[in-house]
Coordinates of C-alpha atoms in Angstrom, one line a residue:
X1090 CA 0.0 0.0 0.0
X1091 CA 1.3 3.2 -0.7
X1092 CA 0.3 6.5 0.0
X1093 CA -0.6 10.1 -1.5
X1094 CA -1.1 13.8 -0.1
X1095 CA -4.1 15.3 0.4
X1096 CA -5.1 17.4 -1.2
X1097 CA -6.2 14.7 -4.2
X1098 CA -7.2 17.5 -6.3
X1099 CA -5.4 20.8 -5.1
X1100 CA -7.0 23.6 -7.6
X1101 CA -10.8 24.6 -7.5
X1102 CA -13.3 22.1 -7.9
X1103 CA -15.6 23.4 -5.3
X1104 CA -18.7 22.0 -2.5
X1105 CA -17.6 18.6 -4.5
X1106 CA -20.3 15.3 -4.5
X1107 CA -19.4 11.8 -5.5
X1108 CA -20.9 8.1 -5.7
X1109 CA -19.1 4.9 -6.8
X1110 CA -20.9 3.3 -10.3
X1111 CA -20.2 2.0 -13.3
X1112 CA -16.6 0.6 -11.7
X1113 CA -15.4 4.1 -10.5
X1114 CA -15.9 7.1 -8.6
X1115 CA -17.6 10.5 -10.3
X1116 CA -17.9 13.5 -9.0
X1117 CA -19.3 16.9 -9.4
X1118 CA -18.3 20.1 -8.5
X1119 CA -20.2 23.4 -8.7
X1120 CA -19.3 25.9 -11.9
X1121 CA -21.4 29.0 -10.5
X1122 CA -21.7 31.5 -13.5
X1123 CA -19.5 29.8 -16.1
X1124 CA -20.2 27.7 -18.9
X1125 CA -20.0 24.8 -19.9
X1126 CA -21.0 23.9 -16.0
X1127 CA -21.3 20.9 -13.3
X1128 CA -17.7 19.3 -14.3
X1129 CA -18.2 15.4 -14.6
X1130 CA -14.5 14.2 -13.2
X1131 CA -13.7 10.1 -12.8
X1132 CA -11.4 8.3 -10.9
X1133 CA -9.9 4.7 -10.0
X1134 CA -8.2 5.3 -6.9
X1135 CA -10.3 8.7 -5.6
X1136 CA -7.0 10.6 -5.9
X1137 CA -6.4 10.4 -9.7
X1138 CA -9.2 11.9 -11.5
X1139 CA -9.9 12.8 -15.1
X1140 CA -12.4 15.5 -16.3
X1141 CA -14.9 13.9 -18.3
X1142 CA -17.5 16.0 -19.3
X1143 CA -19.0 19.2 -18.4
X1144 CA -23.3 18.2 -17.8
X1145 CA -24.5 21.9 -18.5
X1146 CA -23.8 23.3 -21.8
X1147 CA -25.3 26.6 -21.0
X1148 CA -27.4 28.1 -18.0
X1149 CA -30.6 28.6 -17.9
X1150 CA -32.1 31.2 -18.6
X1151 CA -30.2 31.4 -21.7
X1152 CA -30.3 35.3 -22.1
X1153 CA -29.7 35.7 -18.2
X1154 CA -26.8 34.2 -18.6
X1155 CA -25.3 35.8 -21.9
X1156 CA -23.6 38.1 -19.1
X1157 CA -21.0 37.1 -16.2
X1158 CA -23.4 37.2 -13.2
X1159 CA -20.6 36.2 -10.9
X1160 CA -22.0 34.5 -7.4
X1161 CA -24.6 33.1 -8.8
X1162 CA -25.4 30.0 -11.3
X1163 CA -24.6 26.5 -10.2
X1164 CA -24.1 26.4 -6.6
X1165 CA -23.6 23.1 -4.7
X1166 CA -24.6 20.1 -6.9
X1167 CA -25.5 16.2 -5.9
X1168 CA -24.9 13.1 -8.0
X1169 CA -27.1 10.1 -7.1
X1170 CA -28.0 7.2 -8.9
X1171 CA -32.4 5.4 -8.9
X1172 CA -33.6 2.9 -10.6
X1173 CA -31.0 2.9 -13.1
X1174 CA -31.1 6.5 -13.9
X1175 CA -28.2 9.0 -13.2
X1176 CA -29.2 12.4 -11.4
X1177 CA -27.7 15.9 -11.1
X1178 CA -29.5 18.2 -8.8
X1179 CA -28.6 21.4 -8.5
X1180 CA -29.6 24.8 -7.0
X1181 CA -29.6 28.3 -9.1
X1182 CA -30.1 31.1 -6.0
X1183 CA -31.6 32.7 -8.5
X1184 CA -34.2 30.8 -9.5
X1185 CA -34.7 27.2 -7.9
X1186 CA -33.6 24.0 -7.8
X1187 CA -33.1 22.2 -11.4
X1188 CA -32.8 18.1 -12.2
X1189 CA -30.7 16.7 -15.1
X1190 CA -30.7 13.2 -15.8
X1191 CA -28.8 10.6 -17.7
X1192 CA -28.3 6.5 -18.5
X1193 CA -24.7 7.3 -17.6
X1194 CA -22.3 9.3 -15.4
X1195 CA -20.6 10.4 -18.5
X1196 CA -23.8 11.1 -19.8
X1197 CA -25.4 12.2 -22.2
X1198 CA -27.0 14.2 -19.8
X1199 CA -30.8 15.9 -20.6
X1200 CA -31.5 19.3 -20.3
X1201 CA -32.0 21.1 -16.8
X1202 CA -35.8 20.8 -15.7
X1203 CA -36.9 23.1 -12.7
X1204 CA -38.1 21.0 -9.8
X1205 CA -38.5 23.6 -6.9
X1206 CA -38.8 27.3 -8.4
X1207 CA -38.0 29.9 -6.1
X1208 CA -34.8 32.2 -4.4
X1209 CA -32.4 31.3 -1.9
X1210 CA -32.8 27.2 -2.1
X1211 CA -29.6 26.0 -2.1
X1212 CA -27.6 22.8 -1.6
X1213 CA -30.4 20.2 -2.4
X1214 CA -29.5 16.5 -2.4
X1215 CA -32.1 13.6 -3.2
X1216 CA -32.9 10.4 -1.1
X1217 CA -34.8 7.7 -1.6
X1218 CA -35.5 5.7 1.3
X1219 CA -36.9 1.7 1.3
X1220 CA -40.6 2.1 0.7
X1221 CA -40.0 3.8 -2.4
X1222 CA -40.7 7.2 -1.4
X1223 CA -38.2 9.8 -2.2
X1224 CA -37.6 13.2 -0.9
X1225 CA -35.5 16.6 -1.2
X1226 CA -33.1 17.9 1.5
X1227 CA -32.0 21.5 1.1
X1228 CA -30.7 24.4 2.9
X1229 CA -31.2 28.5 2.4
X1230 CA -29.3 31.5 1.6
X1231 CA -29.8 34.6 3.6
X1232 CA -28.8 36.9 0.7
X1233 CA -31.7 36.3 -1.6
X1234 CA -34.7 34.2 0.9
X1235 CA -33.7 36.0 4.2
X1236 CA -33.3 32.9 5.9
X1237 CA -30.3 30.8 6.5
X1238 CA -28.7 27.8 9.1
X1239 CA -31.4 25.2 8.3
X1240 CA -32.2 22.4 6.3
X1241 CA -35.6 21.7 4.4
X1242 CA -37.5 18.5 4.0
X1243 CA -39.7 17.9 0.6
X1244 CA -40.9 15.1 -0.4
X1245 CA -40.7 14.6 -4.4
X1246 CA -41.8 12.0 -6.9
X1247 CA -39.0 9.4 -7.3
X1248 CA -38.0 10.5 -10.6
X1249 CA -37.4 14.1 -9.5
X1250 CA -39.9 15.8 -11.6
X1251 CA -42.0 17.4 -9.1
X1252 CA -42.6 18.1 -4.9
X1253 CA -45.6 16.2 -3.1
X1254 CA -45.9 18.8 -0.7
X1255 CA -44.7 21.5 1.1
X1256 CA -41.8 21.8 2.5
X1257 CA -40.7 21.0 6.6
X1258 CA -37.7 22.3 8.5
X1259 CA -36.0 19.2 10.1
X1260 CA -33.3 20.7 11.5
X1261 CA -32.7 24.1 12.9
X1262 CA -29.4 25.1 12.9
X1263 CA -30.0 28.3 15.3
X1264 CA -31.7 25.6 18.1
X1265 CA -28.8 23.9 18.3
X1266 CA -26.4 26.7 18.8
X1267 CA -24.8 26.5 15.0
X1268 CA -24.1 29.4 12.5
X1269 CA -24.2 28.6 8.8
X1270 CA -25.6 24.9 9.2
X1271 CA -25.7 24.1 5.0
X1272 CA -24.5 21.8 2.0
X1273 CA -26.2 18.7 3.4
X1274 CA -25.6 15.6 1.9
X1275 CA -28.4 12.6 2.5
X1276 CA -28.3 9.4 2.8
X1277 CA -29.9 6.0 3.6
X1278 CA -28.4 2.9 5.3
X1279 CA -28.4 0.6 8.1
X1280 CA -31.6 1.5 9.1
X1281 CA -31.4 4.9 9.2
X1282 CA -31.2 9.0 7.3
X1283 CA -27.9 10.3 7.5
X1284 CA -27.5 14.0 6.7
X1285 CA -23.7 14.8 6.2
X1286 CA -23.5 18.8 6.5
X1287 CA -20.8 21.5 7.4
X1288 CA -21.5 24.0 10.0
X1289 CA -19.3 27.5 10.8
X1290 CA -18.6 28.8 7.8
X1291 CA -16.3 28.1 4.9
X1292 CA -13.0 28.7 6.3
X1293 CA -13.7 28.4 9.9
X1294 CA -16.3 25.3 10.4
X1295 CA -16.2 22.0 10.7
X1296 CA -18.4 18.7 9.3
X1297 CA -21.7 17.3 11.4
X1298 CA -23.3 13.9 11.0
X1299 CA -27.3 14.3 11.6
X1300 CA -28.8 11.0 12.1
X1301 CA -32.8 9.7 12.5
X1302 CA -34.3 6.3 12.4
X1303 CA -37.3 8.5 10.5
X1304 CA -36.4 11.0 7.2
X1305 CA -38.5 13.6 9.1
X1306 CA -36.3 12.8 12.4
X1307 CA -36.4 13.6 15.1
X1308 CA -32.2 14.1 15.0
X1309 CA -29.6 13.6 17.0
X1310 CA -25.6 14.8 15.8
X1311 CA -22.1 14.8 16.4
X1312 CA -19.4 16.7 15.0
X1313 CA -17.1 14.0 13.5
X1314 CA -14.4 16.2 11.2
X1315 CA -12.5 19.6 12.4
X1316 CA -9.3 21.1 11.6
X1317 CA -7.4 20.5 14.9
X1318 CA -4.2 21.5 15.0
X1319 CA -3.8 20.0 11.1
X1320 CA -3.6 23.3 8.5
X1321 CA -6.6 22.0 6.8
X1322 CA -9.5 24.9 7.6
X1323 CA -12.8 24.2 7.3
X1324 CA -13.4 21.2 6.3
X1325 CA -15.9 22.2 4.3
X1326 CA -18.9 20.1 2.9
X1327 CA -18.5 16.6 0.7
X1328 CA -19.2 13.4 0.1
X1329 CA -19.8 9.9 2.0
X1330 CA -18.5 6.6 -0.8
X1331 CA -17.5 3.2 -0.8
X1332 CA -15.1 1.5 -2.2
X1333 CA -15.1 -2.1 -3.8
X1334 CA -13.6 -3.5 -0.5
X1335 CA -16.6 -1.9 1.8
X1336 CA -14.1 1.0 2.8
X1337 CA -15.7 4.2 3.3
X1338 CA -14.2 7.8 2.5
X1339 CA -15.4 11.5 2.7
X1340 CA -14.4 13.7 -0.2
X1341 CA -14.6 17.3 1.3
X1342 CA -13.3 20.9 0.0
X1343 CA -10.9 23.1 2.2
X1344 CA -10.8 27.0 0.8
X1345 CA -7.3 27.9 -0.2
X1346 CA -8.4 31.6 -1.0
X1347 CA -6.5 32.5 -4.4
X1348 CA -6.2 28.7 -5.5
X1349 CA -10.2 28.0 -4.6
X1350 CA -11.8 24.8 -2.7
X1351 CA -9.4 22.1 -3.3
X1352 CA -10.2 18.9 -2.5
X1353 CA -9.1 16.0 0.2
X1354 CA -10.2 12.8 1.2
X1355 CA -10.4 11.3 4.6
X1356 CA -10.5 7.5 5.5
X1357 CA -14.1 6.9 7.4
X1358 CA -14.7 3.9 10.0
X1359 CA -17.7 3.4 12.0
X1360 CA -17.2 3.1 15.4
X1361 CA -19.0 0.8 18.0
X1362 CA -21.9 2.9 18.7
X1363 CA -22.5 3.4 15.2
X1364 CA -21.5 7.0 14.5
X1365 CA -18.7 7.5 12.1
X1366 CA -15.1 7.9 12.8
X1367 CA -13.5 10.5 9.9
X1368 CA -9.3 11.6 9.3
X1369 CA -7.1 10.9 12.6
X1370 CA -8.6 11.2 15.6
X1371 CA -8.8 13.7 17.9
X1372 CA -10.7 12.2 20.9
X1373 CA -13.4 9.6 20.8
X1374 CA -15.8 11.2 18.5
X1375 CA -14.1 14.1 16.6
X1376 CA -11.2 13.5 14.1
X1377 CA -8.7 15.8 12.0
X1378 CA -7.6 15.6 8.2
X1379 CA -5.3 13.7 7.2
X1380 CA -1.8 14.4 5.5
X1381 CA -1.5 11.2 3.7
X1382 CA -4.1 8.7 1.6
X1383 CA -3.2 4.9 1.0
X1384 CA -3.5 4.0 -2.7
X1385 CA -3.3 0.6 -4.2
X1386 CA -0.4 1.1 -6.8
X1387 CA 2.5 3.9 -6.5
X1388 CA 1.3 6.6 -8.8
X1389 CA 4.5 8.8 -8.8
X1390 CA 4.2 12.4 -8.1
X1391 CA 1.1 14.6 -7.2
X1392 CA -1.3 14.7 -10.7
X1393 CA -4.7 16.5 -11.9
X1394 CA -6.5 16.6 -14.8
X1395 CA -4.4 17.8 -17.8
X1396 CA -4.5 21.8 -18.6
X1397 CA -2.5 21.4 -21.8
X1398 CA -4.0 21.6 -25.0
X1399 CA -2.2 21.5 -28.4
X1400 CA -5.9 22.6 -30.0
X1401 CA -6.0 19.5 -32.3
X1402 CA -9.6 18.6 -31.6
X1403 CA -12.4 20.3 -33.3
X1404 CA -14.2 21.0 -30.0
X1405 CA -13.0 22.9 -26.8
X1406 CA -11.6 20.2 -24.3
X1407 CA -13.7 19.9 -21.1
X1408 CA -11.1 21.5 -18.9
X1409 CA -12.2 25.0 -20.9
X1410 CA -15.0 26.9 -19.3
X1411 CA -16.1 30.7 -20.3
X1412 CA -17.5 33.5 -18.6
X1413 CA -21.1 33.3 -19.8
X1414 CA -23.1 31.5 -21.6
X1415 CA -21.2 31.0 -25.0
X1416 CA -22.1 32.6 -28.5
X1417 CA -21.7 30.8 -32.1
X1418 CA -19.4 33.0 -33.1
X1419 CA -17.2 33.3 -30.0
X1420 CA -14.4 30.5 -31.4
X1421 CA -13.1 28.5 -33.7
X1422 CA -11.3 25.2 -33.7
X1423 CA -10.5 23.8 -37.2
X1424 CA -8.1 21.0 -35.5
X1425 CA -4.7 22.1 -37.1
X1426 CA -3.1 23.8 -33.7
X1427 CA -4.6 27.0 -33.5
X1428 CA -7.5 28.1 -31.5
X1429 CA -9.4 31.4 -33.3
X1430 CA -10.9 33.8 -30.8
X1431 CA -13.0 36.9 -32.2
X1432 CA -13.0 40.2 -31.1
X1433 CA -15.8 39.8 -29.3
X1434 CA -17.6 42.8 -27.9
X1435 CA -16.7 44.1 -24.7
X1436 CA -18.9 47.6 -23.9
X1437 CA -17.3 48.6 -20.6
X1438 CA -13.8 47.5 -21.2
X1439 CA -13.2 45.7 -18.1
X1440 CA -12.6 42.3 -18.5
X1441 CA -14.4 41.1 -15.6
X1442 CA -17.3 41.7 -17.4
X1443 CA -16.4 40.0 -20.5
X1444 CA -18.3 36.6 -21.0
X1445 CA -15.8 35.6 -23.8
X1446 CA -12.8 35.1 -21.7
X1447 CA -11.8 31.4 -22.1
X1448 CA -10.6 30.0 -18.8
X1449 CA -9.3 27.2 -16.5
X1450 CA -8.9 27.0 -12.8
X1451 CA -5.2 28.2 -11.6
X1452 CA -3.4 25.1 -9.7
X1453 CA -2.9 24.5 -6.0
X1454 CA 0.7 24.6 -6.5
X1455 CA 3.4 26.7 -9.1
X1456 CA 2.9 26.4 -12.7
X1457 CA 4.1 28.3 -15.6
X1458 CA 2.0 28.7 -18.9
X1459 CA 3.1 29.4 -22.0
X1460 CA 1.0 30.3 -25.4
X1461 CA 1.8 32.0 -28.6
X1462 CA -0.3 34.7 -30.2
X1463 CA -1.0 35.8 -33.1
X1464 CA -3.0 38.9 -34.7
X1465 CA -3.6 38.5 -38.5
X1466 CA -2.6 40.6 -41.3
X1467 CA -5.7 42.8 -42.5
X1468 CA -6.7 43.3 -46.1
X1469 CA -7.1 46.3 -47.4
X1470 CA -11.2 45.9 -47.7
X1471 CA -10.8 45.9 -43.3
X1472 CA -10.5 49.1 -42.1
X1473 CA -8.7 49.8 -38.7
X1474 CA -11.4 50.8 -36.5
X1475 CA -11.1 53.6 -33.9
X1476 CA -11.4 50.9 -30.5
X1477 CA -8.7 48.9 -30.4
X1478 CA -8.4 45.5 -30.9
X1479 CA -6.9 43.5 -28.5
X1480 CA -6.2 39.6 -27.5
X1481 CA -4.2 38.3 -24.8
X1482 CA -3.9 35.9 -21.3
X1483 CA -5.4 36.8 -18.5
X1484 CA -5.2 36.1 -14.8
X1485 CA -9.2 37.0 -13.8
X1486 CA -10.5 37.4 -10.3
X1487 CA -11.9 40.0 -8.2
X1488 CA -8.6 42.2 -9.7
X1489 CA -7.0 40.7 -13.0
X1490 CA -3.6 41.7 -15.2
X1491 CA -3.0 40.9 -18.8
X1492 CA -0.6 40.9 -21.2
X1493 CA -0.9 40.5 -24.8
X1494 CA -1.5 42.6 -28.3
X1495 CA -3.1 45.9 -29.0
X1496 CA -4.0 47.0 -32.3
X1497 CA -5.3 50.7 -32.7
X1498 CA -4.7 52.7 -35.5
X1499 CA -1.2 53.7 -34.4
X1500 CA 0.3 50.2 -35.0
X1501 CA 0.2 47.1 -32.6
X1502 CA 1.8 47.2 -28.8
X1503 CA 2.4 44.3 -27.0
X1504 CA 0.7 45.5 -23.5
X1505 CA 0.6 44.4 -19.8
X1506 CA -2.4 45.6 -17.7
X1507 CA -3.5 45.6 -14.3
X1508 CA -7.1 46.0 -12.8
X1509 CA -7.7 46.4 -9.2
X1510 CA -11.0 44.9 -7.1
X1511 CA -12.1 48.9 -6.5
X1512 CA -10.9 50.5 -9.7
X1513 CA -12.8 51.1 -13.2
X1514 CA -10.1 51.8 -15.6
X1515 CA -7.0 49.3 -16.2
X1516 CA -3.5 50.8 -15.5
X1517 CA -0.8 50.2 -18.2
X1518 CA 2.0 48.4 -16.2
X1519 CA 3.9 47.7 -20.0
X1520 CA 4.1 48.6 -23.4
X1521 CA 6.0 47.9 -26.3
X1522 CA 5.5 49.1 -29.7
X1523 CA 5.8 46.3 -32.2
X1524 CA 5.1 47.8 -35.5
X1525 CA 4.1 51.6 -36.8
X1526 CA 1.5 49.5 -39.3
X1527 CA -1.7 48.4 -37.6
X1528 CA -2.3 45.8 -40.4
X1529 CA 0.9 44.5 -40.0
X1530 CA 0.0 40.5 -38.8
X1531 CA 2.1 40.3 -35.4
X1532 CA 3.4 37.6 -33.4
X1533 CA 4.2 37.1 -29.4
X1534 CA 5.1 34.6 -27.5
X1535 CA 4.0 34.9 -23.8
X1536 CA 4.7 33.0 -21.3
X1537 CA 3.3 33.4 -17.5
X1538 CA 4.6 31.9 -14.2
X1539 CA 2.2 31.9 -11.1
X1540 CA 4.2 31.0 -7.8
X1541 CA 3.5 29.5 -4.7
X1542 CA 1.2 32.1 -3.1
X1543 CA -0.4 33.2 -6.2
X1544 CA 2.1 36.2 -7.1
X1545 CA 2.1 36.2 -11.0
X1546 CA 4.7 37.1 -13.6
X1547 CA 4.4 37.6 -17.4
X1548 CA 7.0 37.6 -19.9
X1549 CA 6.5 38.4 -23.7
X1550 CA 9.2 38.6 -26.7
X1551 CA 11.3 38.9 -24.4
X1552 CA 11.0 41.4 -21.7
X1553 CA 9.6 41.1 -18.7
X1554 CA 5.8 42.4 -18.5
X1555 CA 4.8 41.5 -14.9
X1556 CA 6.4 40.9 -12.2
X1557 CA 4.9 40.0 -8.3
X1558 CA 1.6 40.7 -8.9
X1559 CA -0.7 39.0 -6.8
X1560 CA -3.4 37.5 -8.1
X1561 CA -7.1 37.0 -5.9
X1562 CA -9.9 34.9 -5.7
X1563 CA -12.9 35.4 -7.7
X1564 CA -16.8 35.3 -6.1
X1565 CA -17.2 31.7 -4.3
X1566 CA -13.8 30.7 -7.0
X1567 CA -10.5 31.0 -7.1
X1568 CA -8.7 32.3 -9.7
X1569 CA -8.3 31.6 -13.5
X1570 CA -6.3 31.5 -16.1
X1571 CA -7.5 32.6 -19.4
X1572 CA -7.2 33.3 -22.8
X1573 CA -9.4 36.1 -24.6
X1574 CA -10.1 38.9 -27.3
X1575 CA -11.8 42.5 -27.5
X1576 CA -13.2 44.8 -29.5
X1577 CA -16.1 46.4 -31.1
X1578 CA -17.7 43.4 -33.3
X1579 CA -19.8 42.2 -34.2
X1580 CA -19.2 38.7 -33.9
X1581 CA -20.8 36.0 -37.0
X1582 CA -21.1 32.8 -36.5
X1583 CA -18.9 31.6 -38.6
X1584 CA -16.4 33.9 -37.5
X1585 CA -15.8 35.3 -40.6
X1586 CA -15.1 38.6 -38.7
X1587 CA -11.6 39.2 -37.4
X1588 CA -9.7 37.0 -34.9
X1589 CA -6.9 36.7 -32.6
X1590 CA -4.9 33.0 -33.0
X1591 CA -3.7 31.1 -30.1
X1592 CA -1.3 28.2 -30.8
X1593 CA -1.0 25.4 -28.5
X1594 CA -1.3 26.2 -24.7
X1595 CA 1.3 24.5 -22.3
X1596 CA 1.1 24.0 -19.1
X1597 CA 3.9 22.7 -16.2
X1598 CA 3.3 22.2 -13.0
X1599 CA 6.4 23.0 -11.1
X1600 CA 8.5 21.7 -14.3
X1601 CA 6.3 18.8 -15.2
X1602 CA 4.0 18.9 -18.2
X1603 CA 0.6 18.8 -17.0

């Protein structure tokens, strides 16, 4: 038996749920306002995982969503399996609680159908106990139903197509003394409901174990998983699975602040009277995480699911997300090396607010990333508009920087950019000028390093662009990485207008390829 560290997955796969089927472990994560959404990931061992699929092409409401409306969109997801049908439920803030379905866990997966309309459900997990009945648990957010620190009961038609009734508070999290009681997870064995939720807050809590012989309880709990004296805050909510052997484990998030909620997993053993046992222990009932996981086979060092691309596929990997819901016309893959970006619209300039901003999730730990960009030549029947044109890679959060190329009708710059969380104009931390003729095409290579505590340098032809800047986390994410391109428009599907050109994108992780 060897062993791994936690975290399994260190980058930002948030408020993550998992089940063992089809000979493996899924799991889902929450995607919040980006699309594609709910990340399908797959795994042997629980600490090697591959992303899959992404479940949710686009958010509904469609037009809603044709903006960033960071803090909102997919929160907290479950993944449960009935009757031979796969099920994703998941809670918009905004608007309810929706149900996908599929025959698979790699799907295809159906379209989004609203089960619970309504603001501020949140967190809602299925369970379906012996006689056949099934029902709804879910907890509430303060900001948009006033109410928080409980968890609902509903009971739901087994297929998850609509409630039987109103709703019924089962637990109170302000009776028993708890702030921020939420993300429960529900579940049904020997004999009775178990309701796995964290309590305290993201960063500060710990995990409870609710248990009842009866889904409406009465309950009783225990708080089973703290940080201790390990340097694991939280731990924040997760998952209860089994293994082929009968071993249990709980998948849970811990909130690294720039690098998002990365994930670990903590052996679980039941103890003689019945309540689980999670990490190392701490006394007789509580336990702390764990530094190291025992895998089967020796899997070398620390892996996650591959960032590279070499854009030879005529369809954007999985491990790409954007902003908003996605437009026709946004990009163009053609399968020869080169990714085609147009110059999309972007009204106020700030890049925050740009839906076509192609990104990934930043790594736990150092990486460098490297990409070569191109703008094209222009004919002389393309006229060199007064807004300039501009493409680049991006470090987005609540502040971003950028460096790439700016064409305006004074030639093309190669630029570095900063934006802070309270300003509204970019400051110019770079600039280079590249060529006098703006229809000149241009070429940079760019390369960007992002260290240990999320401090970020850019390099292009050359010269030093950034240096120390430190990145931060976005709303309920951490930060990404991203590739994108500005200007005036307008965008046609085809993409027939003009458009930046990204070559392959590689990716190390602290001087391995990932």
């Amino acid at each position: 038996m060897h062993r791994r560290s936690n975290p399994v997955l260190d980058a930002d796969w948030p408020d993550p749920d998992a089940i063992r089927a089809e000979g493996a472990f899924w799991m889902i994560a929450s995607s919040f306002h980006r699309a594609p959404g709910l990340p399908v990931l797959r795994s042997e061992d629980l600490v090697t995982w591959e992303h899959v699929t992404n479940a949710l092409p686009a958010l509904p409401p469609q037009d809603h969503y044709a903006l960033p409306r960071r803090g909102s969109g997919v929160w907290a997801p479950s993944l449960r399996e009935h009757a031979g049908t796969y099920y994703i439920v998941y809670p918009d803030p905004d608007h309810g609680i929706l149900v996908l379905s599929a025959p698979h866990p790699a799907g295809p997966w159906s379209a989004p159908w609203t089960l619970l309309p309504g603001r501020g459900l949140i967190d809602p997990c299925p369970v379906w106990d012996e006689d056949g009945r099934a029902y709804l648990v879910h907890g509430w957010a303060r900001s948009r139903a006033g109410v928080k620190n409980r968890l609902t009961l509903v009971e739901v038609t087994p297929d998850l197509t609509a409630p039987l009734g109103a709703g019924e508070v089962i637990i109170d999290g302000d009776a028993l003394g708890m702030t921020t009681l939420e993300g429960p997870k529900a579940y049904r064995h020997d004999g009775w409901t178990w309701i796995y939720a964290p309590a305290g807050g993201v960063a500060t809590g710990h995990q409870v174990v609710f248990r009842a012989p009866d889904v409406h309880g009465p309950y009783e709990h225990r708080i089973v998983l703290e940080q201790g004296d390990s340097d694991v805050n939280g731990p924040h909510q997760g998952a209860l699975v089994e293994d082929e052997d009968g071993s249990r484990w709980f998948l849970h998030f811990q909130d690294r602040g720039v690098f998002g909620r990365v994930v670990h997993v903590q052996p679980v053993t039941m103890g003689e009277d019945g309540w689980p046992r999670m990490g190392e222990p701490i006394d007789d009932v509580r336990g702390r995480p764990v530094a190291l996981v025992p895998v089967d086979e020796d899997g070398g060092e620390y892996t996650e699911p591959i960032r590279s691309d070499d854009f030879s596929a005529t369809v954007l990997h999985p491990r790409w997300h954007w902003q908003a819901n996605p437009q026709p016309g946004w990009s163009r893959l053609a399968g020869d090396g080169r990714l085609r970006l147009a110059f999309a619209p972007s009204p106020r300039g700030d890049l925050r607010d740009h839906g076509a901003v192609l990104g990934q999730q930043i790594p736990g730990r150092p990486s460098t990333w490297e990409v070569e960009l191109t703008l094209p030549g222009l004919g002389p029947d393309q006229e060199v508009g007064p807004d300039a044109e501009r493409a680049g890679l991006i470090v987005l959060g609540r502040n971003y920087a950028w460096a790439g190329l700016e064409r305006s009708p004074a030639g093309v710059r190669l630029v570095a950019r900063t934006m802070a969380a309270d300003q509204a104009d970019e400051v110019e931390v770079a600039a280079v000028d590249l060529s006098a003729d703006p229809r000149r095409e241009t070429s940079v290579h760019l390369r960007l390093d992002v260290d240990a505590a999320g401090r970020i340098g850019i390099t292009g032809a050359g010269r030093t662009l950034l240096t120390q800047w430190q990145a931060m986390e976005g709303h309920w994410i951490g930060a990404e990485i991203g590739l994108f391109a500005a200007g005036a428009g307008p965008v046609r599907e085809d993409l027939s207008a003009r458009a930046a050109s990204f070559g392959p994108v590689q990716v190390r992780r602290e001087g391995r390829d990932a």
